[in-house]
Amino acid sequence: MQIMFGRRVKCFSAPCQSTRHSCCFLCRGEHGRLWASVLFGKPSFIQIPNAYEAVIAPLMQFDGDPAQYTVGSSVATVGVMFETRRRNLINGIVASNNGGKLRLDVYQAVGNCPKYIQVRDLGTGSLGFGHYPSKPTTVIRGQSELHAEQQNFIARADTFFVATVHMASAAEVGMPAGRPLNHINHKGGYSGFVQVTACGQLSWGDYAGNNVLSTLGNLILDPEAALLFIDFTTGDTLHLSGRAEVHWDQVDLPGAQRTIVFQTEEWVHVKGALPIKQQGPVESSPYNPTPPSKPGKLQASNMQHLQCLSTQQESLDVMTFEFELPQLPANKSMFCHPGQFASFDFEDITPGKVLTRTWTISSPTEQIRRRKAFTISVKKDGLVSNWLWNNMRPGKTIGFKGVDGDFTLELIGSMAHSRTLLVAGGIGITPMRVMLAEQLARRQPTTLLYSVRTLSEAPFLNEFIEAAQSNRALLTLAVSVTRPTEQDSAQIRSIDSGSGVTWYQGRITADMIAQVNAMKSFSDELRYNPEKAHSATLITPAESCMCRE
């Protein structure tokens, strides 16, 4: 995730935003009430013409849309690519609204994580936009009480959007003085994760996220809020405006670290608002907290129980666990891409709670195909990892939820005639292990810089050394040991100087990168073009990044 505060920032999300066909907005409506709504159009109807501007054209609002895009007003947007789980947030001011074109001055841009987003195909390619939004729509309005139809709309939702606001100082985001700091974002879970009553009160669990806490922070300062629900099978939208509060100690709902309670004050239900019709099945996010196994309002997840086939200790504090492959959905021919993670549920560790954890899949693609199994490599550091080390053995099963993640080689596109730099520290080596294997299989020149505290804490090191010796023309290997022991020093001296490994002491720096054989140009790339570097920070104190020359 990338967040920029303290000054007006560049709108870095152009490639992602321009491929979207919808974007949700926070803005004011009649009588100044806060609303969350959605604009829709063909892919590329959202354009980023320069670093500080976003343009929506043509601007097409459906009948009954409660939002008003008034020139000079502050707005927030979130664009979600449901097919890839990518999302970006923009905060700004309406600069102009005329001629079917809405122009925003952008003051804050945030790239957000893929958590809790369900993958769905909205089937927009076959639904001609020529008649949108002129088709008649039915608009139903109400105050605090929700009718049965609206309650059912909310109860079956696996996705909604929440909008909040507070009056910020100009110094916070570089916006003109006196402007509110708006925020709108996606919330997701299994159908039924939002509880609803006839009196218009909604509640949902606030899940573990990226710890920016923008929604919660706004609600602490200002309880005004707005919600948007979309029925992806009919195109209906349900807009709710009201007030919300955070119940910090209420953690009864599955996965809840706290609970948000929203009281509806006014609502608008627009039937057939959007020209969408969901195609095929929905792929639930592997992050979604699993409902309790006992019958309840929440729908069951599509979790599979996989058998452990083997275990192997890789280093002092890293153990590899091998599991059988799950049954794949009909629309998937490949289990995973190198760098992706697997998500698991644990019901027996903490009584009454289901704990969800993710680990990078550490087995290369060819090994997965050959063995019909996959591995995760787990550092012994925390409640669940300790439980795995002590309890998971061949023959036992684990609750597997799915595979996800976009920290893959596809981030850097075509790599023909380019050398790729992989940098990893500690357990952050797991995605790089599979990426390196894929690179070598593709015959792509690669340099791996691997930083560890001691050699006893360096999983897969011998494997990398053997790969460097057998692929001298393709692989350059450099290892940095930050706290070498006497035994480490002796081991390094015993390794053949012609092994193809370059050894360093200390943390990886740009100067160290520049010293790596045939990689001097990477120093400039890292210093002056950070856009070419892609990184992922793991839960444990370890990092991975990659870039292309």
Coordinates of C-alpha atoms in Angstrom, one line a residue:
M1 CA 0.0 0.0 0.0
Q2 CA 1.2 3.5 -0.8
I3 CA -0.1 6.5 1.1
M4 CA 1.0 10.1 0.8
F5 CA 0.2 12.8 3.3
G6 CA 1.3 16.4 4.1
R7 CA 1.3 17.9 0.7
R8 CA -0.6 17.8 -2.6
V9 CA 0.3 14.5 -4.2
K10 CA 0.5 13.1 -7.7
C11 CA -2.4 10.9 -8.9
F12 CA -0.4 7.8 -9.4
S13 CA -3.3 5.5 -10.2
A14 CA -3.8 6.3 -13.9
P15 CA -3.3 2.9 -15.4
C16 CA -5.6 1.3 -12.8
Q17 CA -8.3 4.0 -12.9
S18 CA -8.6 4.2 -16.6
T19 CA -9.6 0.5 -17.0
R20 CA -12.5 0.8 -14.6
H21 CA -16.2 0.9 -15.6
S22 CA -17.4 2.2 -12.2
C23 CA -16.3 4.5 -9.4
C24 CA -18.0 5.1 -6.1
F25 CA -18.3 8.7 -4.8
L26 CA -18.8 10.4 -1.5
C27 CA -20.5 13.8 -1.9
R28 CA -23.3 16.0 -0.6
G29 CA -26.9 15.9 -1.8
E30 CA -30.0 17.9 -1.3
H31 CA -30.1 19.8 2.0
G32 CA -26.4 19.1 2.5
R33 CA -26.9 15.4 3.4
L34 CA -24.0 13.1 3.0
W35 CA -24.4 10.3 0.4
A36 CA -22.4 7.5 -1.2
S37 CA -23.2 6.8 -4.8
V38 CA -21.7 5.4 -8.0
L39 CA -20.9 6.6 -11.5
F40 CA -20.8 4.1 -14.3
G41 CA -19.5 4.1 -17.9
K42 CA -17.4 2.2 -20.4
P43 CA -13.8 1.2 -19.4
S44 CA -11.6 4.3 -19.7
F45 CA -14.5 6.8 -18.8
I46 CA -12.2 7.7 -15.9
Q47 CA -9.0 9.5 -17.2
I48 CA -5.9 10.9 -15.4
P49 CA -4.7 13.6 -17.9
N50 CA -2.0 14.9 -15.6
A51 CA -0.5 14.3 -12.1
Y52 CA -3.1 16.3 -10.2
E53 CA -6.4 15.9 -12.2
A54 CA -9.0 13.2 -12.8
V55 CA -11.7 13.5 -15.4
I56 CA -15.0 11.5 -15.6
A57 CA -16.6 11.6 -19.1
P58 CA -19.2 11.2 -20.1
L59 CA -20.8 12.0 -16.7
M60 CA -24.0 9.9 -16.6
Q61 CA -26.1 9.9 -13.5
F62 CA -29.1 7.5 -13.1
D63 CA -32.5 8.8 -12.2
G64 CA -32.9 9.0 -8.5
D65 CA -29.2 9.4 -7.7
P66 CA -29.1 11.3 -4.4
A67 CA -25.6 12.7 -5.0
Q68 CA -24.9 16.1 -6.4
Y69 CA -21.5 17.0 -7.9
T70 CA -21.4 20.7 -7.2
V71 CA -18.5 22.8 -8.4
G72 CA -16.2 23.7 -5.5
S73 CA -17.5 20.8 -3.3
S74 CA -15.1 18.3 -1.7
V75 CA -15.5 14.7 -2.9
A76 CA -13.9 11.3 -2.3
T77 CA -13.8 8.4 -4.7
V78 CA -12.9 4.7 -4.7
G79 CA -12.5 2.7 -7.9
V80 CA -12.5 -1.1 -7.6
M81 CA -11.5 -3.6 -10.3
F82 CA -13.6 -6.5 -9.1
E83 CA -11.9 -8.9 -11.6
T84 CA -8.4 -8.2 -10.1
R85 CA -9.2 -6.9 -6.6
R86 CA -7.3 -3.7 -7.3
R87 CA -8.6 -0.5 -5.7
N88 CA -7.6 3.2 -5.6
L89 CA -8.9 6.1 -3.6
I90 CA -8.8 9.7 -4.6
N91 CA -9.6 12.8 -2.5
G92 CA -10.2 16.1 -4.2
I93 CA -12.5 19.0 -5.2
V94 CA -15.0 19.3 -8.1
A95 CA -13.3 21.8 -10.4
S96 CA -15.9 21.8 -13.1
N97 CA -19.1 20.0 -14.1
N98 CA -20.4 20.8 -17.5
G99 CA -20.9 19.4 -21.0
G100 CA -21.2 15.9 -19.5
K101 CA -17.7 16.1 -18.1
L102 CA -16.8 16.0 -14.4
R103 CA -13.2 17.3 -13.6
L104 CA -11.6 16.8 -10.1
D105 CA -8.6 18.5 -8.7
V106 CA -6.8 15.7 -6.8
Y107 CA -5.2 16.4 -3.5
Q108 CA -4.8 12.9 -2.1
A109 CA -4.3 9.5 -3.7
V110 CA -4.2 6.1 -2.0
G111 CA -3.6 2.7 -3.4
N112 CA -5.3 0.2 -1.1
C113 CA -4.9 -3.5 -0.4
P114 CA -7.1 -6.3 -2.0
K115 CA -8.5 -7.6 1.2
Y116 CA -12.1 -8.7 1.4
I117 CA -12.9 -7.9 -2.3
Q118 CA -14.9 -10.7 -4.0
V119 CA -13.9 -11.4 -7.6
R120 CA -16.9 -11.0 -9.9
D121 CA -17.5 -10.6 -13.7
L122 CA -20.1 -7.8 -14.1
G123 CA -20.7 -8.7 -17.8
T124 CA -20.6 -5.1 -18.9
G125 CA -19.1 -6.0 -22.3
S126 CA -22.4 -7.2 -23.8
L127 CA -24.7 -4.6 -22.3
G128 CA -24.4 -1.6 -24.6
F129 CA -24.1 1.7 -22.9
G130 CA -25.9 3.6 -25.6
H131 CA -29.2 3.6 -23.7
Y132 CA -27.7 4.2 -20.2
P133 CA -28.8 5.9 -18.1
S134 CA -32.0 6.9 -20.0
K135 CA -34.0 3.7 -19.2
P136 CA -36.8 4.3 -16.6
T137 CA -36.0 3.5 -13.0
T138 CA -38.1 2.9 -10.0
V139 CA -37.1 5.1 -7.0
I140 CA -38.2 4.2 -3.5
R141 CA -37.5 6.6 -0.6
G142 CA -37.7 6.3 3.2
Q143 CA -36.6 7.6 6.5
S144 CA -35.2 5.7 9.4
E145 CA -37.2 2.5 9.1
L146 CA -36.2 -0.1 6.5
H147 CA -38.9 -2.2 4.7
A148 CA -38.5 -5.9 4.3
E149 CA -37.2 -5.5 0.7
Q150 CA -34.4 -3.2 1.8
Q151 CA -33.5 -5.4 4.8
N152 CA -33.2 -8.4 2.5
F153 CA -31.1 -6.4 0.1
I154 CA -28.6 -5.7 2.9
A155 CA -28.7 -9.1 4.4
R156 CA -27.6 -10.9 1.2
A157 CA -24.8 -8.4 0.4
D158 CA -21.2 -9.5 0.4
T159 CA -20.0 -6.0 -0.5
F160 CA -20.8 -2.4 0.4
F161 CA -19.2 1.0 0.5
V162 CA -18.9 3.3 3.6
A163 CA -18.3 7.1 3.4
T164 CA -17.1 9.3 6.3
V165 CA -15.9 12.8 6.7
H166 CA -14.2 15.2 9.1
M167 CA -13.0 18.8 8.9
A168 CA -9.2 18.6 8.4
S169 CA -6.5 21.2 8.6
A170 CA -5.0 22.2 5.3
A171 CA -1.6 20.9 6.4
E172 CA -2.9 17.3 6.5
V173 CA -3.4 16.8 2.8
G174 CA -2.4 20.2 1.3
M175 CA -6.0 21.0 0.5
P176 CA -7.3 24.6 0.6
A177 CA -8.1 25.7 4.2
G178 CA -11.6 24.9 5.5
R179 CA -12.2 21.9 3.3
P180 CA -13.4 18.6 4.8
L181 CA -11.3 15.5 4.5
N182 CA -13.6 12.9 2.9
H183 CA -13.1 9.1 2.8
I184 CA -15.0 6.3 1.0
N185 CA -13.9 2.7 0.9
H186 CA -15.0 -0.8 0.2
K187 CA -16.1 -3.3 2.8
G188 CA -16.6 -7.0 2.1
G189 CA -17.2 -10.3 3.7
Y190 CA -19.5 -13.4 3.3
S191 CA -23.1 -12.7 2.6
G192 CA -24.8 -11.7 5.8
F193 CA -21.8 -10.1 7.4
V194 CA -23.8 -6.9 7.8
Q195 CA -26.5 -7.3 10.4
V196 CA -29.7 -5.3 9.9
T197 CA -32.9 -4.5 11.8
A198 CA -36.3 -3.0 10.8
C199 CA -35.6 0.1 12.8
G200 CA -32.8 0.9 10.3
Q201 CA -29.9 0.0 12.5
L202 CA -27.0 -1.8 10.8
S203 CA -23.8 -3.3 12.3
W204 CA -20.8 -5.0 10.9
G205 CA -17.4 -6.3 12.2
D206 CA -14.4 -4.2 11.5
Y207 CA -11.8 -6.6 10.2
A208 CA -8.0 -6.6 10.4
G209 CA -6.8 -4.2 7.6
N210 CA -3.9 -2.0 6.8
N211 CA -4.1 -0.1 10.2
V212 CA -4.5 3.3 8.5
L213 CA -8.0 3.5 10.3
S214 CA -9.3 6.3 8.1
T215 CA -12.9 5.3 8.5
L216 CA -12.6 4.8 12.2
G217 CA -10.6 8.0 12.7
N218 CA -13.2 10.0 10.9
L219 CA -16.1 8.5 12.9
I220 CA -14.3 9.4 16.2
L221 CA -14.3 13.1 15.1
D222 CA -17.6 13.1 13.2
P223 CA -20.3 10.4 13.3
E224 CA -21.9 11.4 10.0
A225 CA -21.7 8.6 7.5
A226 CA -23.3 7.2 4.3
L227 CA -23.5 3.6 2.9
L228 CA -23.9 2.2 -0.6
F229 CA -25.1 -1.3 -1.4
I230 CA -25.2 -2.6 -5.0
D231 CA -27.1 -5.7 -6.2
F232 CA -24.7 -7.0 -8.9
T233 CA -27.3 -9.3 -10.4
T234 CA -30.0 -6.6 -11.0
G235 CA -28.1 -3.3 -11.0
D236 CA -30.2 -2.0 -8.0
T237 CA -28.5 0.5 -5.7
L238 CA -29.4 1.2 -2.1
H239 CA -28.1 4.4 -0.5
L240 CA -28.3 5.1 3.2
S241 CA -27.4 8.3 5.0
G242 CA -27.1 8.6 8.8
R243 CA -24.7 8.4 11.7
A244 CA -22.3 5.7 12.9
E245 CA -20.3 5.0 16.0
V246 CA -17.5 2.6 16.9
H247 CA -18.1 0.0 19.6
W248 CA -14.5 -0.8 20.5
D249 CA -15.1 -3.7 22.8
Q250 CA -17.8 -5.5 20.8
V251 CA -16.1 -8.4 19.0
D252 CA -18.9 -10.9 18.8
L253 CA -19.2 -11.0 15.0
P254 CA -16.8 -13.3 13.1
G255 CA -13.4 -11.7 12.6
A256 CA -14.4 -8.5 14.3
Q257 CA -11.7 -6.5 16.0
R258 CA -14.4 -4.0 16.9
T259 CA -18.0 -3.3 15.6
I260 CA -19.5 -0.4 13.7
V261 CA -23.1 0.5 14.4
F262 CA -24.9 2.6 11.9
Q263 CA -28.3 4.3 12.3
T264 CA -30.2 5.1 9.1
E265 CA -31.8 8.6 8.9
E266 CA -32.8 8.6 5.2
W267 CA -32.5 6.0 2.4
V268 CA -33.0 5.8 -1.4
H269 CA -33.5 2.5 -3.3
V270 CA -33.1 2.9 -7.1
K271 CA -34.1 -0.2 -9.0
G272 CA -32.2 -1.0 -12.2
A273 CA -29.9 1.9 -11.7
L274 CA -26.8 0.3 -13.3
P275 CA -26.5 -1.6 -16.6
I276 CA -24.8 -4.6 -15.0
K277 CA -25.6 -8.3 -14.7
Q278 CA -23.2 -10.5 -12.9
Q279 CA -21.8 -13.4 -15.0
G280 CA -20.8 -16.7 -13.5
P281 CA -19.9 -17.5 -9.9
V282 CA -18.4 -15.1 -7.3
E283 CA -14.9 -15.9 -6.0
S284 CA -15.0 -15.0 -2.3
S285 CA -11.9 -13.3 -0.8
P286 CA -9.7 -15.7 1.0
Y287 CA -9.4 -13.0 3.7
N288 CA -13.1 -13.1 4.6
P289 CA -13.5 -14.2 8.2
T290 CA -15.2 -17.6 8.3
P291 CA -18.6 -17.8 10.0
P292 CA -19.0 -20.1 13.0
S293 CA -19.7 -23.7 12.0
K294 CA -22.9 -23.7 13.9
P295 CA -26.0 -22.6 11.9
G296 CA -26.6 -18.9 11.8
K297 CA -27.4 -16.0 9.6
L298 CA -24.1 -15.9 7.9
Q299 CA -23.6 -18.2 4.8
A300 CA -21.0 -20.9 5.0
S301 CA -17.7 -20.3 3.3
N302 CA -16.2 -22.5 0.5
M303 CA -13.4 -23.7 2.7
Q304 CA -11.7 -27.1 1.9
H305 CA -9.9 -29.3 4.4
L306 CA -6.5 -30.3 3.0
Q307 CA -4.2 -33.1 4.2
C308 CA -0.7 -32.4 5.3
L309 CA 1.7 -34.6 3.3
S310 CA 5.1 -33.8 4.8
T311 CA 7.1 -31.3 6.9
Q312 CA 10.7 -30.2 6.7
Q313 CA 12.7 -27.8 8.9
E314 CA 14.5 -25.3 6.6
S315 CA 16.4 -23.3 9.2
L316 CA 16.5 -22.5 12.9
D317 CA 13.0 -20.9 12.8
V318 CA 11.4 -21.8 9.5
M319 CA 9.4 -25.0 8.8
T320 CA 8.0 -26.0 5.4
F321 CA 4.6 -27.7 5.4
E322 CA 3.4 -29.6 2.3
F323 CA -0.4 -30.0 1.6
E324 CA -2.4 -31.7 -1.1
L325 CA -3.8 -29.5 -3.8
P326 CA -7.4 -28.3 -3.4
Q327 CA -10.1 -28.9 -5.9
L328 CA -9.9 -25.9 -8.3
P329 CA -13.0 -24.0 -9.5
A330 CA -14.1 -24.8 -13.0
N331 CA -12.9 -21.5 -14.3
K332 CA -9.3 -21.9 -13.0
S333 CA -6.7 -24.1 -14.7
M334 CA -3.8 -22.9 -12.6
F335 CA -3.5 -23.2 -8.8
C336 CA -1.4 -20.0 -8.3
H337 CA 1.0 -17.6 -9.8
P338 CA 4.6 -17.3 -8.3
G339 CA 4.4 -14.9 -5.4
Q340 CA 0.8 -15.4 -4.4
F341 CA -0.3 -16.5 -0.9
A342 CA -2.7 -19.2 0.5
S343 CA -5.2 -18.3 3.2
F344 CA -6.2 -20.7 6.0
D345 CA -8.6 -20.8 8.9
F346 CA -7.9 -22.2 12.4
E347 CA -10.9 -23.0 14.6
D348 CA -9.3 -24.9 17.5
I349 CA -6.6 -22.5 18.7
T350 CA -8.7 -19.9 20.5
P351 CA -12.1 -21.1 21.8
G352 CA -15.1 -19.5 20.1
K353 CA -12.9 -17.7 17.5
V354 CA -11.9 -18.5 13.9
L355 CA -8.4 -17.2 13.2
T356 CA -7.4 -16.5 9.6
R357 CA -3.8 -16.5 8.5
T358 CA -2.0 -16.2 5.1
W359 CA 1.4 -17.5 4.0
T360 CA 3.2 -17.2 0.7
I361 CA 3.2 -20.4 -1.4
S362 CA 6.8 -21.4 -1.3
S363 CA 6.9 -24.2 -3.9
P364 CA 7.8 -23.4 -7.5
T365 CA 5.2 -23.9 -10.2
E366 CA 6.9 -27.0 -11.7
Q367 CA 7.1 -28.6 -8.3
I368 CA 3.4 -28.1 -7.7
R369 CA 2.6 -29.7 -11.0
R370 CA 4.9 -32.6 -10.5
R371 CA 3.9 -33.4 -6.9
K372 CA 0.3 -32.3 -7.1
A373 CA 0.9 -30.5 -3.8
F374 CA 2.0 -27.1 -2.6
T375 CA 4.0 -25.8 0.3
I376 CA 4.1 -22.9 2.8
S377 CA 7.2 -22.0 4.7
V378 CA 6.3 -20.7 8.2
K379 CA 8.5 -18.7 10.6
K380 CA 8.0 -19.7 14.2
D381 CA 6.8 -16.3 15.4
G382 CA 3.3 -15.9 16.9
L383 CA 0.3 -17.8 18.2
V384 CA -0.8 -19.6 15.0
S385 CA 2.7 -20.3 13.6
N386 CA 3.7 -21.9 16.9
W387 CA 0.6 -24.0 16.8
L388 CA 1.5 -25.2 13.3
W389 CA 5.0 -26.1 14.4
N390 CA 3.8 -28.0 17.4
N391 CA 0.7 -29.7 16.0
M392 CA 0.7 -30.0 12.2
R393 CA 2.0 -33.4 11.1
P394 CA 1.5 -35.6 8.0
G395 CA -2.1 -37.0 7.9
K396 CA -3.6 -34.0 9.7
T397 CA -5.8 -31.5 7.9
I398 CA -5.9 -27.7 7.6
G399 CA -8.8 -25.4 6.6
F400 CA -7.8 -23.9 3.2
K401 CA -9.8 -20.9 2.0
G402 CA -8.1 -19.8 -1.3
V403 CA -5.3 -18.2 -3.1
D404 CA -4.8 -14.5 -3.8
G405 CA -2.1 -11.7 -4.1
D406 CA -0.8 -9.5 -6.8
F407 CA 2.9 -9.4 -5.8
T408 CA 3.9 -11.5 -8.7
L409 CA 6.2 -11.3 -11.7
E410 CA 3.4 -9.9 -13.8
L411 CA 4.0 -6.6 -11.9
I412 CA 7.0 -5.9 -14.0
G413 CA 5.6 -7.0 -17.3
S414 CA 7.7 -8.4 -20.1
M415 CA 11.3 -9.0 -19.1
A416 CA 12.8 -10.0 -22.4
H417 CA 16.4 -8.7 -22.6
S418 CA 16.2 -7.3 -19.1
R419 CA 17.8 -8.3 -15.9
T420 CA 15.5 -8.6 -12.9
L421 CA 16.6 -7.8 -9.4
L422 CA 15.0 -9.7 -6.5
V423 CA 15.7 -8.4 -3.0
A424 CA 14.6 -10.2 0.2
G425 CA 15.2 -10.1 3.9
G426 CA 14.4 -12.9 6.4
I427 CA 11.2 -14.9 5.7
G428 CA 10.5 -12.4 2.9
I429 CA 12.5 -14.9 0.8
T430 CA 9.5 -17.1 0.3
P431 CA 7.9 -15.3 -2.7
M432 CA 11.4 -14.7 -4.2
R433 CA 12.2 -18.4 -4.1
V434 CA 9.3 -19.2 -6.4
M435 CA 9.9 -16.2 -8.6
L436 CA 13.6 -17.1 -9.0
A437 CA 12.6 -20.6 -10.0
E438 CA 10.2 -19.2 -12.6
Q439 CA 12.8 -16.8 -13.9
L440 CA 15.4 -19.5 -14.4
A441 CA 12.8 -21.7 -16.1
R442 CA 12.1 -18.8 -18.5
R443 CA 15.9 -18.3 -19.0
Q444 CA 15.6 -14.7 -17.7
P445 CA 18.8 -13.1 -16.3
T446 CA 18.3 -12.5 -12.6
T447 CA 20.1 -11.2 -9.5
L448 CA 19.1 -12.2 -6.0
L449 CA 20.2 -10.2 -3.0
Y450 CA 19.3 -12.1 0.2
S451 CA 19.8 -10.6 3.6
V452 CA 19.8 -12.7 6.8
R453 CA 20.9 -12.2 10.4
T454 CA 22.9 -15.5 10.6
L455 CA 23.3 -18.4 8.2
S456 CA 21.3 -20.6 10.6
E457 CA 18.3 -18.4 9.9
A458 CA 18.7 -18.6 6.1
P459 CA 16.1 -21.0 4.6
F460 CA 16.8 -22.2 1.1
L461 CA 20.4 -20.8 1.1
N462 CA 21.9 -24.1 -0.1
E463 CA 19.3 -24.3 -2.8
F464 CA 20.2 -20.8 -4.1
I465 CA 24.0 -21.6 -4.0
E466 CA 23.4 -24.7 -6.1
A467 CA 21.2 -22.7 -8.5
A468 CA 24.0 -20.1 -8.9
Q469 CA 26.6 -22.7 -9.6
S470 CA 24.5 -24.4 -12.3
N471 CA 23.1 -21.2 -13.9
R472 CA 26.2 -18.9 -13.9
A473 CA 25.1 -17.2 -17.1
L474 CA 21.6 -16.4 -15.7
L475 CA 21.9 -16.0 -11.9
T476 CA 24.0 -13.7 -9.8
L477 CA 23.6 -14.4 -6.1
A478 CA 24.7 -12.0 -3.3
V479 CA 24.1 -12.8 0.4
S480 CA 24.4 -10.2 3.2
V481 CA 24.8 -11.5 6.7
T482 CA 23.9 -8.7 9.3
R483 CA 25.1 -10.5 12.5
P484 CA 27.5 -13.2 11.5
T485 CA 28.7 -15.7 14.1
E486 CA 32.2 -17.2 14.2
Q487 CA 30.6 -20.4 12.8
D488 CA 29.1 -18.3 9.9
S489 CA 32.5 -16.8 9.1
A490 CA 34.1 -20.3 9.0
Q491 CA 31.3 -21.6 6.8
I492 CA 31.6 -18.7 4.3
R493 CA 35.4 -19.3 4.1
S494 CA 34.8 -23.0 3.4
I495 CA 32.6 -22.2 0.4
D496 CA 34.5 -22.3 -2.9
S497 CA 35.4 -18.8 -4.1
G498 CA 34.3 -19.9 -7.5
S499 CA 30.8 -20.8 -6.3
G500 CA 29.2 -17.8 -7.9
V501 CA 28.2 -16.3 -4.5
T502 CA 29.2 -12.7 -3.4
W503 CA 29.2 -12.3 0.4
Y504 CA 28.6 -9.1 2.3
Q505 CA 28.3 -8.1 6.0
G506 CA 25.6 -5.6 7.0
R507 CA 22.3 -4.5 5.7
I508 CA 21.6 -4.2 2.0
T509 CA 22.2 -0.7 0.8
A510 CA 22.2 1.0 -2.6
D511 CA 26.0 1.0 -2.6
M512 CA 26.0 -2.7 -2.0
I513 CA 23.6 -3.2 -4.9
A514 CA 26.0 -1.1 -7.1
Q515 CA 28.8 -3.4 -6.2
V516 CA 27.1 -6.6 -7.3
N517 CA 28.6 -7.9 -10.5
A518 CA 27.0 -6.7 -13.7
M519 CA 24.3 -4.8 -11.7
K520 CA 25.8 -1.2 -11.4
S521 CA 22.9 0.3 -13.3
F522 CA 20.5 -0.9 -10.7
S523 CA 21.8 1.7 -8.2
D524 CA 20.5 4.5 -10.4
E525 CA 17.3 2.7 -11.0
L526 CA 16.6 2.4 -7.3
R527 CA 17.6 5.9 -6.5
Y528 CA 15.8 7.8 -9.2
N529 CA 13.0 5.6 -10.5
P530 CA 11.2 4.0 -7.5
E531 CA 8.2 3.5 -9.7
K532 CA 10.1 0.5 -11.2
A533 CA 10.4 -1.2 -7.8
H534 CA 7.6 -3.3 -6.4
S535 CA 7.5 -4.4 -2.8
A536 CA 5.5 -6.4 -0.3
T537 CA 5.8 -6.1 3.5
L538 CA 5.0 -9.3 5.3
I539 CA 3.4 -9.7 8.8
T540 CA 6.7 -10.6 10.2
P541 CA 9.7 -8.2 10.2
A542 CA 10.7 -9.1 6.7
E543 CA 10.5 -7.5 3.3
S544 CA 10.6 -8.4 -0.3
C545 CA 11.0 -6.2 -3.4
M546 CA 11.8 -6.5 -7.0
C547 CA 12.6 -4.3 -9.9
R548 CA 13.7 -4.5 -13.5
E549 CA 16.6 -2.8 -15.2

